[in-house]
Amino acid sequence: GFERAMDTLGAVLGPLCATLLLGTLGARGVMRWTLLPGLTAALAFAFFVPRSKLTPEHHSSGSPATIASRFAQLPKNYWGFLAGVFAHGVGDFAPTLLILRASQILTPRVGAGRAAAISVGLYTFHNLIDAAASYPAGALGDRIGKRGLLALGYIVGVITYAGFIFEPPTIPILMVLFGFAGIHDAFQQSLEKSLAAEMLPREVRGTGFGVLATANGIGDFVSSIAVGALWSLVSPSAGFLYAGIFASLGAILIYSSRGNGS
């Protein structure tokens, strides 16, 4: 949760700092200075991160395990968890589409320029809520269990999508919806990996995380195409309805899965 909060806070502060520095250093100057944190991070990994060590199982094994054998060692309940993550991911479109929808809603009321500015401000608010909620989500998951809390996070996403389907929301309602979207993202990002870690045996944890990333990646790819097509060919509400259906299905599958620490 803390790592996720720092990542999201960096995503908020990074563009703001870059914008402020553009006026002083210029575009080339800003690009040069971006080398410094990148090199610092690389050196930190090279000199301060402990090197991984082979377990006794690796030393005693005569031949490396195949991908199929690794998959066979994944717990059965983990596949149910992956099904929930994938179902949610199939409907989990990029949050930047919220900016577009907010701008579409506000333009007839306040004009295109002001609508764009308000929409970007709402997205910044979304990122701040995401950062603020990430650590509490992880800490609460450690106390009361991650499985139900992750399903609840998916349901918060369903509520968010529903808010965009019905009567066009006012600016205060948009703030609430963008805040809900930030909470949804915080719960998803903070709890999916930590729950996976608790469900996976140590010897196949790397494989399990790889499969989890693949499920999320394919889900994001499908959702981008599906939501975009529904948005363009039918209506934005159809895209939100599609996302809400799959987020609900993901919550049901996650809650139905069983695992340690769930």
mmCIF file of C-alpha atoms in Angstrom:
data_model
loop_
_atom_site.group_PDB
_atom_site.id
_atom_site.type_symbol
_atom_site.label_atom_id
_atom_site.label_comp_id
_atom_site.label_asym_id
_atom_site.label_seq_id
_atom_site.Cartn_x
_atom_site.Cartn_y
_atom_site.Cartn_z
ATOM 1 C CA GLY A 1 0.000 0.000 0.000
ATOM 2 C CA PHE A 2 2.773 2.438 0.908
ATOM 3 C CA GLU A 3 4.679 1.689 -2.318
ATOM 4 C CA ARG A 4 1.515 2.246 -4.358
ATOM 5 C CA ALA A 5 0.855 5.538 -2.527
ATOM 6 C CA MET A 6 4.350 6.775 -3.319
ATOM 7 C CA ASP A 7 4.028 5.767 -6.972
ATOM 8 C CA THR A 8 0.748 7.622 -7.349
ATOM 9 C CA LEU A 9 2.005 10.665 -5.473
ATOM 10 C CA GLY A 10 4.974 10.735 -7.845
ATOM 11 C CA ALA A 11 2.569 10.579 -10.785
ATOM 12 C CA VAL A 12 0.832 13.666 -9.395
ATOM 13 C CA LEU A 13 3.900 15.689 -8.417
ATOM 14 C CA GLY A 14 6.067 14.747 -11.419
ATOM 15 C CA PRO A 15 4.036 16.558 -14.106
ATOM 16 C CA LEU A 16 3.487 19.544 -11.807
ATOM 17 C CA CYS A 17 7.218 19.912 -11.150
ATOM 18 C CA ALA A 18 8.029 19.429 -14.824
ATOM 19 C CA THR A 19 5.569 22.158 -15.768
ATOM 20 C CA LEU A 20 7.119 24.573 -13.270
ATOM 21 C CA LEU A 21 10.650 23.791 -14.451
ATOM 22 C CA LEU A 22 9.801 24.246 -18.123
ATOM 23 C CA GLY A 23 9.605 27.985 -17.676
ATOM 24 C CA THR A 24 13.045 28.112 -16.020
ATOM 25 C CA LEU A 25 15.113 25.422 -17.753
ATOM 26 C CA GLY A 26 13.309 24.908 -21.045
ATOM 27 C CA ALA A 27 12.333 21.568 -22.541
ATOM 28 C CA ARG A 28 15.915 20.401 -23.174
ATOM 29 C CA GLY A 29 16.983 21.348 -19.667
ATOM 30 C CA VAL A 30 14.124 19.398 -18.107
ATOM 31 C CA MET A 31 14.959 16.346 -20.243
ATOM 32 C CA ARG A 32 18.599 16.489 -19.131
ATOM 33 C CA TRP A 33 17.640 16.680 -15.465
ATOM 34 C CA THR A 34 15.412 13.606 -15.811
ATOM 35 C CA LEU A 35 18.618 11.591 -16.255
ATOM 36 C CA LEU A 36 19.581 12.257 -12.633
ATOM 37 C CA PRO A 37 16.752 10.371 -10.851
ATOM 38 C CA GLY A 38 16.986 7.543 -13.389
ATOM 39 C CA LEU A 39 20.724 7.087 -12.825
ATOM 40 C CA THR A 40 20.260 7.385 -9.063
ATOM 41 C CA ALA A 41 17.642 4.633 -9.095
ATOM 42 C CA ALA A 42 19.867 2.375 -11.219
ATOM 43 C CA LEU A 43 22.828 2.854 -8.856
ATOM 44 C CA ALA A 44 20.627 2.202 -5.835
ATOM 45 C CA PHE A 45 19.491 -1.113 -7.302
ATOM 46 C CA ALA A 46 23.066 -2.051 -8.244
ATOM 47 C CA PHE A 47 24.647 -1.354 -4.850
ATOM 48 C CA PHE A 48 21.957 -1.496 -2.178
ATOM 49 C CA VAL A 49 19.391 -4.130 -3.217
ATOM 50 C CA PRO A 50 20.388 -7.578 -1.855
ATOM 51 C CA ARG A 51 21.259 -10.155 -4.476
ATOM 52 C CA SER A 52 18.832 -13.055 -4.796
ATOM 53 C CA LYS A 53 20.036 -16.437 -3.592
ATOM 54 C CA LEU A 54 19.134 -19.854 -4.910
ATOM 55 C CA THR A 55 17.041 -21.967 -2.574
ATOM 56 C CA PRO A 56 18.124 -25.535 -1.699
ATOM 57 C CA GLU A 57 15.487 -26.785 -4.138
ATOM 58 C CA HIS A 58 17.274 -24.967 -6.977
ATOM 59 C CA HIS A 59 20.626 -26.448 -5.993
ATOM 60 C CA SER A 60 19.326 -30.007 -5.738
ATOM 61 C CA SER A 61 17.269 -29.898 -8.911
ATOM 62 C CA GLY A 62 18.932 -31.633 -11.790
ATOM 63 C CA SER A 63 17.118 -29.676 -14.498
ATOM 64 C CA PRO A 64 15.202 -26.417 -14.601
ATOM 65 C CA ALA A 65 11.442 -26.596 -14.189
ATOM 66 C CA THR A 66 9.353 -26.136 -17.318
ATOM 67 C CA ILE A 67 6.599 -23.544 -17.665
ATOM 68 C CA ALA A 68 3.983 -26.294 -17.683
ATOM 69 C CA SER A 69 5.298 -27.753 -14.430
ATOM 70 C CA ARG A 70 5.312 -24.296 -12.852
ATOM 71 C CA PHE A 71 1.706 -23.755 -13.893
ATOM 72 C CA ALA A 72 0.773 -27.137 -12.458
ATOM 73 C CA GLN A 73 2.146 -26.044 -9.054
ATOM 74 C CA LEU A 74 -0.084 -22.968 -8.872
ATOM 75 C CA PRO A 75 -2.878 -23.534 -6.311
ATOM 76 C CA LYS A 76 -6.348 -24.195 -7.710
ATOM 77 C CA ASN A 77 -7.821 -21.314 -5.737
ATOM 78 C CA TYR A 78 -5.272 -19.009 -7.382
ATOM 79 C CA TRP A 79 -6.831 -19.699 -10.780
ATOM 80 C CA GLY A 80 -10.193 -18.622 -9.359
ATOM 81 C CA PHE A 81 -8.544 -15.445 -8.097
ATOM 82 C CA LEU A 82 -7.032 -14.861 -11.551
ATOM 83 C CA ALA A 83 -10.455 -15.322 -13.140
ATOM 84 C CA GLY A 84 -11.792 -12.511 -10.953
ATOM 85 C CA VAL A 85 -8.848 -10.251 -11.729
ATOM 86 C CA PHE A 86 -9.212 -10.938 -15.453
ATOM 87 C CA ALA A 87 -12.984 -10.347 -15.449
ATOM 88 C CA HIS A 88 -12.460 -7.033 -13.694
ATOM 89 C CA GLY A 89 -9.608 -6.127 -16.043
ATOM 90 C CA VAL A 90 -11.748 -6.793 -19.139
ATOM 91 C CA GLY A 91 -13.916 -3.854 -18.066
ATOM 92 C CA ASP A 92 -11.293 -1.699 -16.348
ATOM 93 C CA PHE A 93 -10.658 1.040 -18.924
ATOM 94 C CA ALA A 94 -7.997 3.741 -18.642
ATOM 95 C CA PRO A 95 -8.991 6.416 -16.081
ATOM 96 C CA THR A 96 -8.118 9.134 -18.593
ATOM 97 C CA LEU A 97 -11.448 8.323 -20.268
ATOM 98 C CA LEU A 98 -13.043 9.848 -17.195
ATOM 99 C CA ILE A 99 -11.457 13.150 -18.224
ATOM 100 C CA LEU A 100 -13.065 12.873 -21.646
ATOM 101 C CA ARG A 101 -16.486 12.070 -20.208
ATOM 102 C CA ALA A 102 -16.312 14.883 -17.649
ATOM 103 C CA SER A 103 -15.314 17.294 -20.403
ATOM 104 C CA GLN A 104 -18.230 16.144 -22.572
ATOM 105 C CA ILE A 105 -20.658 16.638 -19.692
ATOM 106 C CA LEU A 106 -19.347 20.064 -18.672
ATOM 107 C CA THR A 107 -18.767 21.657 -22.097
ATOM 108 C CA PRO A 108 -22.430 22.596 -22.733
ATOM 109 C CA ARG A 109 -22.574 24.203 -19.286
ATOM 110 C CA VAL A 110 -19.280 26.083 -18.938
ATOM 111 C CA GLY A 111 -17.639 26.043 -22.386
ATOM 112 C CA ALA A 112 -14.931 23.839 -23.853
ATOM 113 C CA GLY A 113 -11.905 25.608 -22.332
ATOM 114 C CA ARG A 114 -13.187 25.719 -18.784
ATOM 115 C CA ALA A 115 -14.581 22.193 -19.069
ATOM 116 C CA ALA A 116 -11.140 20.877 -20.053
ATOM 117 C CA ALA A 117 -9.470 22.680 -17.136
ATOM 118 C CA ILE A 118 -12.024 21.384 -14.614
ATOM 119 C CA SER A 119 -11.708 17.842 -15.999
ATOM 120 C CA VAL A 120 -7.919 17.856 -15.605
ATOM 121 C CA GLY A 121 -8.368 19.193 -12.061
ATOM 122 C CA LEU A 122 -10.777 16.353 -11.323
ATOM 123 C CA TYR A 123 -8.227 13.835 -12.581
ATOM 124 C CA THR A 124 -5.560 15.363 -10.337
ATOM 125 C CA PHE A 125 -8.016 14.979 -7.452
ATOM 126 C CA HIS A 126 -8.491 11.331 -8.513
ATOM 127 C CA ASN A 127 -4.739 10.738 -8.296
ATOM 128 C CA LEU A 128 -4.501 12.407 -4.884
ATOM 129 C CA ILE A 129 -7.301 10.206 -3.524
ATOM 130 C CA ASP A 130 -5.583 7.186 -5.061
ATOM 131 C CA ALA A 131 -2.334 8.048 -3.277
ATOM 132 C CA ALA A 132 -4.077 8.819 0.020
ATOM 133 C CA ALA A 133 -6.135 5.614 0.028
ATOM 134 C CA SER A 134 -3.409 3.163 -1.028
ATOM 135 C CA TYR A 135 -1.652 2.790 2.318
ATOM 136 C CA PRO A 136 -4.881 2.553 4.403
ATOM 137 C CA ALA A 137 -6.216 -0.045 1.940
ATOM 138 C CA GLY A 138 -3.132 -2.227 2.409
ATOM 139 C CA ALA A 139 -3.101 -1.770 6.186
ATOM 140 C CA LEU A 140 -6.814 -2.539 6.476
ATOM 141 C CA GLY A 141 -6.351 -5.619 4.295
ATOM 142 C CA ASP A 142 -3.715 -6.899 6.721
ATOM 143 C CA ARG A 143 -6.185 -6.569 9.588
ATOM 144 C CA ILE A 144 -9.517 -7.776 8.228
ATOM 145 C CA GLY A 145 -8.546 -9.821 5.158
ATOM 146 C CA LYS A 146 -7.763 -8.843 1.610
ATOM 147 C CA ARG A 147 -10.193 -10.946 -0.405
ATOM 148 C CA GLY A 148 -13.411 -9.242 0.743
ATOM 149 C CA LEU A 149 -11.765 -5.825 0.715
ATOM 150 C CA LEU A 150 -10.573 -6.269 -2.875
ATOM 151 C CA ALA A 151 -14.093 -7.318 -3.911
ATOM 152 C CA LEU A 152 -15.380 -4.192 -2.166
ATOM 153 C CA GLY A 153 -12.891 -2.101 -4.131
ATOM 154 C CA TYR A 154 -14.252 -3.570 -7.357
ATOM 155 C CA ILE A 155 -17.796 -2.685 -6.217
ATOM 156 C CA VAL A 156 -16.699 0.920 -5.646
ATOM 157 C CA GLY A 157 -15.707 0.883 -9.325
ATOM 158 C CA VAL A 158 -19.218 -0.351 -10.218
ATOM 159 C CA ILE A 159 -20.739 2.558 -8.260
ATOM 160 C CA THR A 160 -18.453 4.968 -10.101
ATOM 161 C CA TYR A 161 -19.481 3.669 -13.518
ATOM 162 C CA ALA A 162 -23.164 3.786 -12.549
ATOM 163 C CA GLY A 163 -22.797 7.442 -11.625
ATOM 164 C CA PHE A 164 -21.811 8.246 -15.208
ATOM 165 C CA ILE A 165 -24.646 6.226 -16.769
ATOM 166 C CA PHE A 166 -27.653 8.063 -15.392
ATOM 167 C CA GLU A 167 -28.465 11.794 -15.171
ATOM 168 C CA PRO A 168 -25.403 13.881 -16.203
ATOM 169 C CA PRO A 169 -23.699 14.685 -12.876
ATOM 170 C CA THR A 170 -22.987 18.168 -11.546
ATOM 171 C CA ILE A 171 -19.454 19.293 -10.657
ATOM 172 C CA PRO A 172 -19.798 18.260 -6.951
ATOM 173 C CA ILE A 173 -21.096 14.833 -8.020
ATOM 174 C CA LEU A 174 -18.216 14.539 -10.494
ATOM 175 C CA MET A 175 -15.796 15.172 -7.625
ATOM 176 C CA VAL A 176 -17.401 12.343 -5.673
ATOM 177 C CA LEU A 177 -17.237 10.008 -8.695
ATOM 178 C CA PHE A 178 -13.585 10.830 -9.397
ATOM 179 C CA GLY A 179 -12.861 10.274 -5.704
ATOM 180 C CA PHE A 180 -14.572 6.872 -5.860
ATOM 181 C CA ALA A 181 -12.513 6.056 -8.950
ATOM 182 C CA GLY A 182 -9.353 6.889 -6.998
ATOM 183 C CA ILE A 183 -10.428 4.617 -4.130
ATOM 184 C CA HIS A 184 -11.194 1.849 -6.622
ATOM 185 C CA ASP A 185 -7.713 2.133 -8.165
ATOM 186 C CA ALA A 186 -6.052 2.245 -4.735
ATOM 187 C CA PHE A 187 -7.794 -0.915 -3.548
ATOM 188 C CA GLN A 188 -7.098 -2.729 -6.795
ATOM 189 C CA GLN A 189 -3.407 -1.909 -7.023
ATOM 190 C CA SER A 190 -2.667 -2.323 -3.308
ATOM 191 C CA LEU A 191 -4.530 -5.573 -2.686
ATOM 192 C CA GLU A 192 -4.265 -7.667 -5.859
ATOM 193 C CA LYS A 193 -0.524 -8.307 -5.550
ATOM 194 C CA SER A 194 -0.496 -8.701 -1.784
ATOM 195 C CA LEU A 195 -3.368 -11.196 -1.913
ATOM 196 C CA ALA A 196 -1.586 -13.089 -4.689
ATOM 197 C CA ALA A 197 1.566 -13.262 -2.557
ATOM 198 C CA GLU A 198 -0.362 -14.836 0.308
ATOM 199 C CA MET A 199 -2.006 -17.416 -1.943
ATOM 200 C CA LEU A 200 1.163 -18.484 -3.775
ATOM 201 C CA PRO A 201 3.756 -20.973 -2.476
ATOM 202 C CA ARG A 202 7.207 -19.431 -2.344
ATOM 203 C CA GLU A 203 8.682 -21.679 -5.042
ATOM 204 C CA VAL A 204 6.179 -20.532 -7.701
ATOM 205 C CA ARG A 205 5.621 -16.969 -6.548
ATOM 206 C CA GLY A 206 7.488 -15.494 -9.507
ATOM 207 C CA THR A 207 5.436 -17.554 -11.940
ATOM 208 C CA GLY A 208 2.227 -16.542 -10.191
ATOM 209 C CA PHE A 209 3.064 -12.848 -10.366
ATOM 210 C CA GLY A 210 3.918 -13.222 -14.034
ATOM 211 C CA VAL A 211 0.557 -14.829 -14.767
ATOM 212 C CA LEU A 212 -1.176 -12.089 -12.752
ATOM 213 C CA ALA A 213 0.552 -9.371 -14.791
ATOM 214 C CA THR A 214 -0.398 -11.192 -18.001
ATOM 215 C CA ALA A 215 -4.052 -11.409 -16.947
ATOM 216 C CA ASN A 216 -4.092 -7.694 -16.145
ATOM 217 C CA GLY A 217 -2.342 -6.813 -19.388
ATOM 218 C CA ILE A 218 -4.687 -8.820 -21.594
ATOM 219 C CA GLY A 219 -7.676 -7.485 -19.668
ATOM 220 C CA ASP A 220 -6.530 -3.893 -20.185
ATOM 221 C CA PHE A 221 -6.041 -4.537 -23.900
ATOM 222 C CA VAL A 222 -9.525 -6.025 -24.287
ATOM 223 C CA SER A 223 -11.182 -3.288 -22.231
ATOM 224 C CA SER A 224 -9.531 -0.515 -24.242
ATOM 225 C CA ILE A 225 -10.936 -1.948 -27.476
ATOM 226 C CA ALA A 226 -14.376 -2.879 -26.111
ATOM 227 C CA VAL A 227 -15.072 0.301 -24.162
ATOM 228 C CA GLY A 228 -13.729 2.472 -26.973
ATOM 229 C CA ALA A 229 -15.908 0.707 -29.548
ATOM 230 C CA LEU A 230 -19.037 0.934 -27.391
ATOM 231 C CA TRP A 231 -18.283 4.576 -26.578
ATOM 232 C CA SER A 232 -17.950 5.494 -30.267
ATOM 233 C CA LEU A 233 -20.554 3.228 -31.879
ATOM 234 C CA VAL A 234 -23.290 3.233 -29.217
ATOM 235 C CA SER A 235 -22.832 5.775 -26.423
ATOM 236 C CA PRO A 236 -20.525 6.552 -23.492
ATOM 237 C CA SER A 237 -23.187 5.087 -21.184
ATOM 238 C CA ALA A 238 -22.875 1.749 -23.008
ATOM 239 C CA GLY A 239 -19.141 1.734 -22.286
ATOM 240 C CA PHE A 240 -19.722 2.434 -18.587
ATOM 241 C CA LEU A 241 -22.426 -0.243 -18.436
ATOM 242 C CA TYR A 242 -20.044 -2.780 -19.972
ATOM 243 C CA ALA A 243 -17.341 -1.846 -17.448
ATOM 244 C CA GLY A 244 -19.784 -2.106 -14.546
ATOM 245 C CA ILE A 245 -20.947 -5.582 -15.573
ATOM 246 C CA PHE A 246 -17.428 -6.991 -15.702
ATOM 247 C CA ALA A 247 -16.359 -5.228 -12.495
ATOM 248 C CA SER A 248 -19.361 -6.846 -10.767
ATOM 249 C CA LEU A 249 -18.408 -10.245 -12.170
ATOM 250 C CA GLY A 250 -14.827 -9.742 -10.990
ATOM 251 C CA ALA A 251 -16.033 -8.903 -7.469
ATOM 252 C CA ILE A 252 -18.169 -12.057 -7.343
ATOM 253 C CA LEU A 253 -15.306 -14.282 -8.522
ATOM 254 C CA ILE A 254 -12.792 -12.702 -6.145
ATOM 255 C CA TYR A 255 -15.104 -13.071 -3.180
ATOM 256 C CA SER A 256 -15.819 -16.687 -4.144
ATOM 257 C CA SER A 257 -12.122 -17.602 -4.271
ATOM 258 C CA ARG A 258 -10.414 -18.993 -1.186
ATOM 259 C CA GLY A 259 -6.839 -18.556 -0.038
ATOM 260 C CA ASN A 260 -4.605 -17.928 2.919
ATOM 261 C CA GLY A 261 -5.116 -14.498 4.382
ATOM 262 C CA SER A 262 -8.272 -14.020 2.353
#
